[in-house]
Short mmCIF file of C-alpha atoms in Angstrom, two decimals:
data_model
loop_
_atom_site.label_atom_id
_atom_site.label_comp_id
_atom_site.label_asym_id
_atom_site.label_seq_id
_atom_site.Cartn_x
_atom_site.Cartn_y
_atom_site.Cartn_z
CA MET A 280 -14.16 47.82 -12.76
CA LEU A 281 -17.35 47.58 -11.79
CA SER A 282 -19.12 44.53 -10.33
CA ILE A 283 -22.82 44.51 -10.86
CA VAL A 284 -25.79 41.84 -9.79
CA LEU A 285 -28.60 41.69 -11.97
CA ILE A 286 -32.08 40.86 -10.48
CA GLY A 287 -34.45 39.68 -13.39
CA THR A 288 -34.55 37.43 -16.03
CA GLY A 289 -36.95 38.95 -19.04
CA ASN A 290 -36.17 40.96 -21.38
CA VAL A 291 -34.18 43.94 -20.15
CA ALA A 292 -32.21 41.57 -17.95
CA ARG A 293 -31.09 39.27 -20.46
CA HIS A 294 -30.26 41.76 -22.60
CA LEU A 295 -28.35 43.68 -20.19
CA PHE A 296 -26.28 40.19 -19.62
CA ASP A 297 -25.48 40.10 -23.06
CA ALA A 298 -24.29 43.76 -23.12
CA PHE A 299 -22.46 43.82 -19.92
CA SER A 300 -20.70 40.50 -21.23
CA ASP A 301 -19.08 41.95 -23.73
CA CYS A 302 -17.90 44.77 -21.82
CA ASP A 303 -14.01 43.70 -20.27
CA SER A 304 -14.75 46.72 -17.41
CA VAL A 305 -17.67 45.32 -15.71
CA GLN A 306 -17.76 42.04 -14.09
CA ILE A 307 -21.33 40.47 -13.75
CA ARG A 308 -20.98 38.59 -10.30
CA GLN A 309 -24.52 37.07 -10.06
CA VAL A 310 -28.00 37.02 -11.73
CA ILE A 311 -31.39 36.73 -9.22
CA GLY A 312 -34.84 35.37 -10.44
CA ARG A 313 -37.65 33.15 -9.21
CA ASN A 314 -37.78 31.50 -12.74
CA LYS A 315 -35.69 28.93 -12.39
CA LYS A 316 -35.89 28.03 -15.89
CA ALA A 317 -35.37 31.70 -17.08
CA LEU A 318 -31.85 31.89 -14.91
CA GLU A 319 -30.44 28.74 -16.99
CA TYR A 320 -29.70 31.25 -19.58
CA PHE A 321 -27.21 32.79 -17.40
CA HIS A 322 -25.64 30.22 -15.74
CA LYS A 323 -22.99 29.15 -18.24
CA THR A 324 -20.93 32.48 -17.65
CA THR A 325 -22.32 33.66 -14.07
CA GLU A 326 -23.61 32.39 -10.71
CA ILE A 327 -27.06 31.88 -10.13
CA THR A 328 -29.62 31.98 -7.23
CA SER A 329 -33.49 32.79 -6.64
CA ASP A 330 -32.24 33.39 -2.96
CA TYR A 331 -32.13 36.68 -1.78
CA ASN A 332 -29.94 35.47 1.38
CA LEU A 333 -27.50 34.55 -1.19
CA LEU A 334 -27.03 37.90 -2.57
CA VAL A 335 -23.33 38.11 -3.42
CA ASP A 336 -21.25 41.44 -3.04
CA ALA A 337 -21.39 43.81 -5.84
CA ASP A 338 -20.97 47.50 -6.63
CA ILE A 339 -24.45 47.99 -8.47
CA TYR A 340 -27.60 46.10 -7.68
CA ILE A 341 -29.58 46.08 -11.18
CA ILE A 342 -33.59 45.66 -10.80
CA ALA A 343 -34.68 44.67 -13.82
CA LEU A 344 -38.13 43.75 -13.22
CA SER A 345 -41.38 44.66 -14.08
CA ASP A 346 -42.72 48.04 -12.16
CA ASP A 347 -45.34 46.35 -9.95
CA ALA A 348 -41.96 44.24 -8.63
CA ILE A 349 -39.51 47.36 -8.06
CA ASN A 350 -40.75 48.20 -4.71
CA THR A 351 -40.95 44.59 -3.30
CA VAL A 352 -37.87 43.23 -4.57
CA SER A 353 -36.01 46.46 -3.68
CA GLU A 354 -37.31 45.66 0.43
CA LEU A 355 -35.84 41.58 -0.03
CA LEU A 356 -32.07 43.34 -0.89
CA LYS A 357 -30.43 43.38 2.60
CA LEU A 358 -28.04 45.54 1.49
CA SER A 359 -25.81 48.26 3.66
CA ASN A 360 -24.39 51.26 1.78
CA LYS A 361 -24.95 49.55 -2.11
CA LEU A 362 -26.45 51.31 -5.26
CA VAL A 363 -29.31 49.99 -6.45
CA VAL A 364 -31.20 50.97 -9.23
CA HIS A 365 -34.13 50.01 -11.35
CA THR A 366 -34.51 50.26 -15.20
CA SER A 367 -37.73 51.29 -15.45
CA GLY A 368 -39.23 54.51 -17.61
CA SER A 369 -42.04 55.22 -14.99
CA VAL A 370 -41.27 54.49 -11.45
CA THR A 371 -39.50 56.97 -9.28
CA MET A 372 -36.51 56.31 -7.77
CA GLN A 373 -38.21 56.62 -4.38
CA ARG A 374 -39.67 53.18 -4.47
CA LEU A 375 -36.49 51.97 -3.78
CA VAL A 376 -36.19 51.68 -0.11
CA ASN A 377 -32.37 51.03 0.08
CA ASN A 378 -29.91 53.79 1.31
CA ARG A 379 -28.19 54.26 -1.97
CA THR A 380 -30.39 54.25 -5.20
CA GLY A 381 -30.93 55.27 -8.67
CA VAL A 382 -32.23 54.54 -12.35
CA PHE A 383 -30.70 53.09 -15.46
CA TYR A 384 -32.82 53.62 -17.84
CA PRO A 385 -32.36 52.00 -21.52
CA LEU A 386 -34.44 53.73 -23.78
CA GLN A 387 -35.29 50.75 -26.27
CA THR A 388 -37.98 48.16 -27.11
CA PHE A 389 -35.86 44.87 -26.21
CA SER A 390 -37.22 41.80 -27.91
CA LYS A 391 -36.24 37.92 -26.81
CA ASN A 392 -34.81 37.33 -30.10
CA ARG A 393 -33.35 40.34 -31.57
CA ARG A 394 -29.75 41.28 -30.52
CA ILE A 395 -29.49 44.87 -30.10
CA ASN A 396 -26.41 47.06 -30.75
CA PHE A 397 -26.47 49.13 -27.00
CA LYS A 398 -23.66 51.56 -28.54
CA GLN A 399 -26.56 53.34 -29.67
CA VAL A 400 -29.41 52.98 -26.60
CA PRO A 401 -29.53 55.95 -24.68
CA ILE A 402 -29.19 55.18 -21.54
CA CYS A 403 -31.01 57.34 -18.99
CA ILE A 404 -29.52 58.13 -15.49
CA GLU A 405 -30.30 59.73 -12.18
CA ALA A 406 -29.06 58.95 -8.75
CA GLU A 407 -29.92 60.64 -5.37
CA ASN A 408 -26.18 62.21 -5.00
CA GLU A 409 -23.63 63.21 -6.91
CA ALA A 410 -21.13 60.58 -6.08
CA ASP A 411 -23.58 57.57 -7.52
CA LEU A 412 -24.39 59.40 -10.83
CA ALA A 413 -20.99 59.10 -11.82
CA ILE A 414 -20.80 55.34 -11.17
CA LEU A 415 -23.73 55.11 -13.23
CA HIS A 416 -22.60 57.58 -15.83
CA LYS A 417 -19.34 55.49 -16.04
CA LEU A 418 -21.66 52.04 -16.14
CA ALA A 419 -23.59 53.34 -19.00
CA SER A 420 -20.63 54.44 -20.92
CA THR A 421 -19.57 51.09 -21.17
CA LEU A 422 -22.39 50.36 -23.40
CA SER A 423 -23.48 52.97 -24.65
CA ARG A 424 -22.33 56.14 -26.73
CA GLU A 425 -25.43 57.76 -25.44
CA VAL A 426 -25.82 58.49 -21.45
CA HIS A 427 -27.97 61.16 -20.61
CA GLU A 428 -28.61 62.55 -17.12
CA ILE A 429 -32.64 63.22 -16.99
CA SER A 430 -35.06 64.02 -14.14
CA ALA A 431 -37.64 61.34 -13.18
CA GLU A 432 -40.56 64.02 -14.70
CA GLN A 433 -38.24 64.17 -18.07
CA ARG A 434 -37.86 60.21 -17.98
CA ASN A 435 -41.73 60.04 -17.85
CA ALA A 436 -42.53 62.04 -20.77
CA LEU A 437 -39.57 59.99 -22.29
CA HIS A 438 -41.83 56.75 -21.35
CA LEU A 439 -44.66 58.50 -22.26
CA SER A 440 -43.19 59.84 -25.88
CA ALA A 441 -41.79 55.88 -26.58
CA VAL A 442 -45.56 54.63 -26.11
CA PHE A 443 -46.48 57.25 -29.14
CA VAL A 444 -43.32 56.20 -31.30
CA ASN A 445 -43.22 53.00 -30.58
CA ASN A 446 -46.42 51.02 -29.22
CA PHE A 447 -48.81 52.97 -30.89
CA THR A 448 -47.14 52.82 -34.27
CA ASN A 449 -46.57 49.48 -33.99
CA HIS A 450 -50.43 49.43 -33.38
CA MET A 451 -50.91 51.42 -36.61
CA PHE A 452 -48.86 48.14 -38.59
CA THR A 453 -51.23 45.96 -36.64
CA ILE A 454 -54.23 47.40 -37.97
CA ALA A 455 -52.71 47.88 -41.87
CA ASN A 456 -51.78 43.98 -41.50
CA GLU A 457 -55.60 43.57 -40.66
CA ILE A 458 -56.76 45.62 -43.57
CA CYS A 459 -54.00 44.24 -46.19
CA GLY A 460 -55.74 40.53 -45.02
CA GLU A 461 -58.73 41.33 -45.66
CA HIS A 462 -58.06 42.05 -49.14
CA GLN A 463 -55.98 39.19 -50.08
CA LEU A 464 -52.70 41.35 -49.98
CA SER A 465 -49.38 40.39 -48.24
CA PHE A 466 -48.17 42.63 -45.58
CA SER A 467 -44.68 42.84 -47.09
CA ILE A 468 -45.69 45.25 -49.87
CA LEU A 469 -46.14 47.90 -47.19
CA LYS A 470 -42.29 47.42 -45.73
CA PRO A 471 -40.52 49.86 -47.81
CA LEU A 472 -43.24 52.33 -47.13
CA ILE A 473 -42.40 51.83 -43.87
CA LEU A 474 -38.66 52.32 -43.42
CA GLU A 475 -38.85 54.99 -45.80
CA THR A 476 -41.53 56.54 -43.25
CA THR A 477 -38.75 55.98 -40.32
CA ASN A 478 -35.62 56.80 -42.19
CA LYS A 479 -37.20 60.00 -43.63
CA ILE A 480 -37.45 61.89 -40.27
CA ALA A 481 -33.86 61.08 -39.39
CA ASP A 482 -33.18 64.05 -41.71
CA MET A 483 -36.42 65.83 -41.36
CA PRO A 484 -38.59 67.03 -38.59
CA PRO A 485 -41.85 65.14 -38.38
CA PHE A 486 -43.97 68.02 -38.67
CA GLU A 487 -42.61 68.63 -42.01
CA ALA A 488 -42.67 65.04 -42.97
CA GLN A 489 -46.32 64.94 -42.59
CA THR A 490 -48.29 64.19 -45.72
CA GLY A 491 -51.60 61.95 -47.03
CA PRO A 492 -54.95 63.11 -47.36
CA ALA A 493 -55.55 64.96 -43.53
CA ARG A 494 -52.67 67.13 -44.24
CA ARG A 495 -54.09 68.16 -47.53
CA ASN A 496 -57.44 68.55 -45.98
CA ASP A 497 -58.54 66.05 -48.69
CA THR A 498 -62.22 64.81 -47.28
CA GLY A 499 -62.76 63.04 -50.67
CA THR A 500 -60.10 60.98 -49.87
CA MET A 501 -60.53 60.47 -45.92
CA ASP A 502 -64.33 59.70 -46.57
CA LYS A 503 -63.89 56.91 -49.08
CA HIS A 504 -61.16 55.56 -46.70
CA LEU A 505 -63.62 55.59 -43.81
CA GLN A 506 -66.13 53.74 -45.85
CA LEU A 507 -63.42 50.93 -46.55
CA LEU A 508 -63.10 50.29 -42.94
CA ASN A 509 -65.03 47.29 -41.77
CA SER A 510 -64.58 48.33 -37.94
CA LYS A 511 -65.94 50.81 -35.93
CA ASN A 512 -62.91 50.82 -34.08
CA GLN A 513 -60.97 51.47 -36.79
CA LYS A 514 -63.06 54.00 -38.06
CA ASP A 515 -62.90 55.62 -34.70
CA ILE A 516 -58.94 55.86 -34.67
CA TYR A 517 -58.96 56.88 -38.69
CA SER A 518 -61.40 59.87 -37.55
CA LEU A 519 -59.43 60.79 -33.99
CA LEU A 520 -56.20 61.16 -36.35
CA SER A 521 -57.20 62.49 -39.36
CA GLU A 522 -58.50 65.53 -37.58
CA SER A 523 -55.70 65.54 -34.85
CA ILE A 524 -53.46 66.17 -38.28
CA LEU A 525 -55.64 68.65 -39.53
CA LYS A 526 -55.77 70.68 -36.04
CA THR A 527 -52.10 70.37 -35.93
CA TYR A 528 -51.33 72.07 -39.07
CA GLU A 529 -54.42 74.51 -38.61
CA LYS A 530 -53.05 75.39 -35.48
CA LYS A 531 -49.12 76.22 -36.60
CA LEU A 532 -49.60 77.75 -40.24
CA MET B 267 -37.32 50.87 -75.97
CA LEU B 268 -40.59 52.27 -74.17
CA SER B 269 -41.33 56.13 -74.53
CA ILE B 270 -43.25 58.29 -71.81
CA VAL B 271 -44.46 61.83 -71.71
CA LEU B 272 -45.05 62.68 -68.40
CA ILE B 273 -47.73 65.13 -67.20
CA GLY B 274 -47.49 66.60 -63.86
CA THR B 275 -44.06 68.33 -62.11
CA GLY B 276 -44.80 67.36 -58.21
CA ASN B 277 -42.43 65.32 -55.90
CA VAL B 278 -44.03 61.93 -57.76
CA ALA B 279 -43.42 63.04 -61.60
CA ARG B 280 -39.78 64.03 -60.09
CA HIS B 281 -39.00 61.01 -58.57
CA LEU B 282 -40.69 58.96 -61.91
CA PHE B 283 -38.40 61.26 -63.92
CA ASP B 284 -35.19 60.98 -62.01
CA ALA B 285 -35.70 56.90 -61.94
CA PHE B 286 -36.53 56.86 -65.38
CA SER B 287 -33.37 59.00 -66.53
CA ASP B 288 -31.24 55.99 -65.26
CA CYS B 289 -33.09 53.25 -67.36
CA ASP B 290 -31.63 52.99 -70.62
CA SER B 291 -34.88 50.84 -71.58
CA VAL B 292 -37.18 54.00 -71.48
CA GLN B 293 -36.99 57.33 -73.20
CA ILE B 294 -38.73 60.69 -71.91
CA ARG B 295 -40.27 62.20 -74.50
CA GLN B 296 -41.78 65.15 -73.09
CA VAL B 297 -42.87 66.98 -69.52
CA ILE B 298 -46.09 68.50 -69.41
CA GLY B 299 -46.85 70.81 -66.41
CA ARG B 300 -48.62 74.10 -65.78
CA ASN B 301 -45.98 75.76 -63.20
CA LYS B 302 -42.87 77.33 -65.38
CA LYS B 303 -40.73 77.19 -62.75
CA ALA B 304 -41.19 73.42 -61.51
CA LEU B 305 -40.56 72.52 -65.03
CA GLU B 306 -37.27 73.82 -65.24
CA TYR B 307 -36.26 71.10 -63.10
CA PHE B 308 -36.58 68.69 -66.15
CA HIS B 309 -35.50 70.66 -68.93
CA LYS B 310 -31.51 69.82 -68.87
CA THR B 311 -32.78 66.51 -70.71
CA THR B 312 -35.68 66.27 -72.43
CA GLU B 313 -38.55 68.89 -73.83
CA ILE B 314 -40.90 70.90 -71.56
CA THR B 315 -44.02 72.69 -72.25
CA SER B 316 -47.08 73.82 -70.62
CA ASP B 317 -49.41 73.36 -73.79
CA TYR B 318 -51.32 70.75 -74.40
CA ASN B 319 -51.60 70.98 -78.09
CA LEU B 320 -48.01 70.34 -78.28
CA LEU B 321 -47.96 67.06 -77.08
CA VAL B 322 -45.47 64.59 -78.69
CA ASP B 323 -46.07 61.01 -79.80
CA ALA B 324 -44.92 58.63 -77.25
CA ASP B 325 -45.97 54.53 -76.00
CA ILE B 326 -47.18 55.92 -73.07
CA TYR B 327 -48.45 59.05 -71.20
CA ILE B 328 -48.25 59.03 -67.24
CA ILE B 329 -50.59 61.68 -65.37
CA ALA B 330 -48.86 62.40 -61.85
CA LEU B 331 -50.81 65.12 -60.52
CA SER B 332 -52.94 65.30 -57.73
CA ASP B 333 -56.27 63.38 -57.62
CA ASP B 334 -58.79 66.07 -58.08
CA ALA B 335 -56.29 67.01 -61.54
CA ILE B 336 -56.47 63.85 -62.98
CA ASN B 337 -59.76 63.52 -64.64
CA THR B 338 -59.30 67.24 -66.20
CA VAL B 339 -56.39 66.57 -67.36
CA SER B 340 -57.44 63.20 -68.82
CA GLU B 341 -59.72 65.23 -70.90
CA LEU B 342 -56.84 67.50 -72.13
CA LEU B 343 -55.42 64.99 -74.02
CA LYS B 344 -56.11 64.61 -77.51
CA LEU B 345 -54.66 61.19 -78.35
CA SER B 346 -56.42 58.27 -79.69
CA ASN B 347 -55.17 54.85 -79.04
CA LYS B 348 -52.64 55.67 -76.83
CA LEU B 349 -51.92 54.23 -73.43
CA VAL B 350 -52.96 56.83 -70.59
CA VAL B 351 -52.28 55.75 -67.06
CA HIS B 352 -52.12 57.70 -63.61
CA THR B 353 -49.97 57.18 -60.28
CA SER B 354 -52.91 57.56 -57.67
CA GLY B 355 -53.54 55.08 -54.80
CA SER B 356 -57.11 56.30 -54.50
CA VAL B 357 -58.82 57.06 -57.98
CA THR B 358 -59.92 54.52 -60.42
CA MET B 359 -59.15 53.87 -63.79
CA GLN B 360 -62.31 55.21 -65.11
CA ARG B 361 -61.67 58.76 -64.09
CA LEU B 362 -59.38 58.86 -67.39
CA VAL B 363 -61.57 59.21 -70.40
CA ASN B 364 -59.07 57.75 -72.85
CA ASN B 365 -59.78 54.74 -74.81
CA ARG B 366 -56.49 52.67 -73.18
CA THR B 367 -55.92 53.66 -69.49
CA GLY B 368 -54.39 51.79 -67.12
CA VAL B 369 -52.53 52.78 -63.36
CA PHE B 370 -49.33 52.92 -62.16
CA TYR B 371 -49.22 53.74 -58.73
CA PRO B 372 -45.64 53.54 -56.73
CA LEU B 373 -46.42 52.84 -53.14
CA GLN B 374 -43.53 54.92 -51.61
CA THR B 375 -43.96 58.35 -49.66
CA PHE B 376 -42.09 61.09 -51.83
CA SER B 377 -40.22 64.15 -50.22
CA LYS B 378 -38.59 66.95 -52.60
CA ASN B 379 -35.02 66.21 -51.34
CA ARG B 380 -34.89 62.69 -51.04
CA ARG B 381 -33.41 60.50 -53.09
CA ILE B 382 -35.38 56.50 -53.32
CA ASN B 383 -34.05 53.77 -54.76
CA PHE B 384 -37.06 52.33 -56.99
CA LYS B 385 -35.79 49.11 -56.99
CA GLN B 386 -37.55 48.47 -53.92
CA VAL B 387 -40.34 50.01 -54.22
CA PRO B 388 -43.50 48.12 -54.78
CA ILE B 389 -45.17 49.48 -58.50
CA CYS B 390 -49.24 48.58 -58.53
CA ILE B 391 -50.48 47.92 -62.14
CA GLU B 392 -53.76 48.17 -63.48
CA ALA B 393 -55.13 47.93 -67.18
CA GLU B 394 -58.07 47.75 -69.07
CA ASN B 395 -56.71 45.08 -71.29
CA GLU B 396 -54.38 42.72 -71.33
CA ALA B 397 -51.83 44.13 -73.63
CA ASP B 398 -51.25 47.24 -71.75
CA LEU B 399 -51.17 45.53 -68.28
CA ALA B 400 -48.10 43.80 -69.97
CA ILE B 401 -46.87 46.96 -71.46
CA LEU B 402 -47.10 48.76 -67.96
CA HIS B 403 -45.71 45.23 -66.39
CA LYS B 404 -42.41 46.25 -68.78
CA LEU B 405 -42.34 49.58 -67.82
CA ALA B 406 -42.55 49.28 -64.10
CA SER B 407 -40.15 46.29 -64.53
CA THR B 408 -37.41 48.55 -65.66
CA LEU B 409 -37.12 50.52 -62.28
CA SER B 410 -38.33 48.23 -59.49
CA ARG B 411 -37.85 44.34 -59.05
CA GLU B 412 -41.71 44.45 -56.74
CA VAL B 413 -44.25 45.04 -59.42
CA HIS B 414 -47.69 43.79 -58.31
CA GLU B 415 -50.78 43.40 -60.70
CA ILE B 416 -53.69 45.23 -58.18
CA SER B 417 -57.27 45.39 -58.61
CA ALA B 418 -58.71 48.83 -58.08
CA GLU B 419 -60.41 47.68 -54.75
CA GLN B 420 -56.54 46.29 -53.46
CA ARG B 421 -55.02 49.76 -54.81
CA ASN B 422 -57.90 51.35 -52.24
CA ALA B 423 -56.84 49.29 -49.37
CA LEU B 424 -53.28 49.38 -49.61
CA HIS B 425 -53.65 53.47 -50.28
CA LEU B 426 -55.84 53.30 -46.91
CA SER B 427 -53.40 50.89 -45.04
CA ALA B 428 -50.06 53.19 -46.29
CA VAL B 429 -52.16 56.28 -44.31
CA PHE B 430 -52.17 54.03 -41.36
CA VAL B 431 -48.16 53.27 -41.90
CA ASN B 432 -46.99 56.49 -43.10
CA ASN B 433 -49.24 59.26 -42.24
CA PHE B 434 -50.92 58.26 -38.60
CA THR B 435 -47.42 57.18 -37.80
CA ASN B 436 -45.38 60.15 -38.16
CA HIS B 437 -48.26 62.05 -36.58
CA MET B 438 -47.26 59.95 -33.51
CA PHE B 439 -43.38 61.23 -34.03
CA THR B 440 -45.07 64.67 -34.70
CA ILE B 441 -46.86 64.27 -30.62
CA ALA B 442 -44.22 62.47 -29.06
CA ASN B 443 -41.73 65.46 -30.25
CA GLU B 444 -44.41 67.94 -28.84
CA ILE B 445 -43.75 66.03 -25.57
CA CYS B 446 -40.06 65.90 -25.87
CA GLY B 447 -40.08 69.94 -26.81
CA GLU B 448 -42.61 70.50 -23.40
CA HIS B 449 -40.23 68.63 -21.21
CA GLN B 450 -36.75 69.90 -22.81
CA LEU B 451 -35.97 66.97 -24.40
CA SER B 452 -34.77 66.29 -27.55
CA PHE B 453 -36.84 63.99 -29.58
CA SER B 454 -33.04 62.93 -31.58
CA ILE B 455 -32.93 60.40 -28.07
CA LEU B 456 -35.89 58.28 -29.51
CA LYS B 457 -34.44 58.08 -32.83
CA PRO B 458 -33.25 54.67 -32.08
CA LEU B 459 -36.54 53.62 -30.55
CA ILE B 460 -38.28 54.35 -33.57
CA LEU B 461 -35.84 52.97 -35.93
CA GLU B 462 -36.19 49.58 -33.78
CA THR B 463 -39.84 49.75 -33.93
CA THR B 464 -39.53 49.32 -38.13
CA ASN B 465 -36.72 47.08 -38.35
CA LYS B 466 -38.51 44.98 -35.67
CA ILE B 467 -41.23 43.99 -38.27
CA ALA B 468 -38.89 42.91 -41.09
CA ASP B 469 -38.97 39.45 -39.07
CA MET B 470 -41.91 39.83 -36.37
CA PRO B 471 -45.39 40.13 -37.39
CA PRO B 472 -46.31 43.41 -35.94
CA PHE B 473 -49.20 41.80 -34.20
CA GLU B 474 -46.14 39.68 -31.80
CA ALA B 475 -44.05 42.56 -31.77
CA GLN B 476 -46.56 44.35 -29.51
CA THR B 477 -45.05 45.70 -26.29
CA GLY B 478 -46.30 48.56 -23.57
CA PRO B 479 -48.86 49.20 -20.64
CA ALA B 480 -51.92 48.80 -22.86
CA ARG B 481 -50.32 45.21 -23.98
CA ARG B 482 -49.83 44.30 -20.47
CA ASN B 483 -53.40 46.20 -19.62
CA ASP B 484 -50.75 47.99 -17.07
CA THR B 485 -53.71 50.71 -15.97
CA GLY B 486 -51.49 52.28 -13.56
CA THR B 487 -48.55 53.28 -15.92
CA MET B 488 -51.93 54.26 -18.53
CA ASP B 489 -53.46 56.47 -15.92
CA LYS B 490 -49.80 57.95 -15.01
CA HIS B 491 -49.22 59.02 -19.05
CA LEU B 492 -53.13 60.47 -19.55
CA GLN B 493 -52.38 62.91 -16.34
CA LEU B 494 -48.68 63.86 -18.18
CA LEU B 495 -50.93 64.77 -21.39
CA ASN B 496 -51.77 68.22 -21.77
CA SER B 497 -53.99 68.37 -24.24
CA LYS B 498 -57.60 67.19 -24.72
CA ASN B 499 -56.70 65.70 -28.25
CA GLN B 500 -53.33 63.83 -26.92
CA LYS B 501 -55.25 62.21 -24.46
CA ASP B 502 -58.26 61.14 -26.27
CA ILE B 503 -55.49 59.47 -28.99
CA TYR B 504 -53.95 57.94 -25.90
CA SER B 505 -57.12 56.44 -24.71
CA LEU B 506 -58.73 55.24 -27.94
CA LEU B 507 -54.94 53.51 -29.07
CA SER B 508 -54.53 51.61 -26.16
CA GLU B 509 -58.56 50.64 -25.91
CA SER B 510 -57.96 49.28 -29.43
CA ILE B 511 -54.56 47.57 -28.16
CA LEU B 512 -56.17 46.02 -25.62
CA LYS B 513 -59.06 44.97 -27.54
CA THR B 514 -57.44 43.65 -30.44
CA TYR B 515 -55.29 40.80 -27.90
CA GLU B 516 -58.69 40.15 -25.83
CA LYS B 517 -59.94 39.58 -29.08
CA LYS B 518 -57.54 37.23 -30.31
CA LEU B 519 -55.85 35.15 -27.00
#
């Protein structure tokens, strides 16, 4: 049995809490957070507090907070010889000032009201020593089939890749939604295409899955599309991404 | 019973052929194409030819060819009082020189070896007169539950939106794949995140689903990411899309 204390009350903390609550081999001893209203969510099944002086004993302390808060909160944890980890994709382990430190980074986008199947969420772990890495491996394996030991540099690269595949992709959807709105079209008409776009890369490398006017160097269609776009921002994005697709295939073919 | 002749042997023609082959109420009388090898695919169950003088009689002639070829092939069809349609998202109906014309645009990305469930593919139809629109409605309804009568202007806007949600999104995946490769990471580690990114917008408008450093205006992380990127092209894309996300939320909130 591994015991944990969760620090934070945001989306990541909630999702970890829900996932660990389903694991017989993990006991959540306490949830700590400043936001008393948000803490209520955890109150039914575990101890809650806003006072770092009331920290209980556990094997692992998980700081699931925004990047900026990690260092400060790490300093508030008066622990000796306890494993302290954070859940961030882009903060180094060294920002934790405690004497045993690590990283427990679940690579997923978490929203408040969406349940996630943690079995398929890659959990990227890192620790300063082998014994702690083994503990984190055990903890991560209770949640997921996808546990990866990766370096800080790789974690940064993954976080950056996640910005492209999640944040920027979602922004493409937002722009398409705007274009649909301007032409009295429902965005939902695009949903089957969106689902197929991502289903496709389950079987096919994205380099091979690429289609469209830029891929074919169909300048006529691209010119028509640029004329259709109303905002300079959207025109700039259309041009830069089309140019980038053109260059990608010139370079490699 | 509606009878059709399919003109073309590419991905769209193949997918339409497979889908119509499953419909009892549609008879495919002939497939015409220049590429004799590609024509073999259709030979088992229907007549094939490369000679436009051997065109057989049918209710509807579907030109499933690249945008550039539509006008030329339309001129080759010596038909009187027959409905001729094309399948393009960005070509006007007026490029068809025949006396009864229309559009039959399936809004989906078609790849050679991927089977598509046509029931969920939006089919966008347009015709010069009401009677032909009714025929196209009947034909489209044999394949799909999602038949939409839309104007040429709306079809252009949809095609443009499709470039954003499919072509540009896939390019984001290609860039992430490159970043992973540079850091000895398998692209497959990102797949659960990619699937969740698109599953999320089934329930949530993309504007609300947006997360990430640009959404939070987290300049520290964005600066780190820019330093991590190796190519000027990737840096330009990261900057422009982050800037666009920032502006989107400044504007609306």
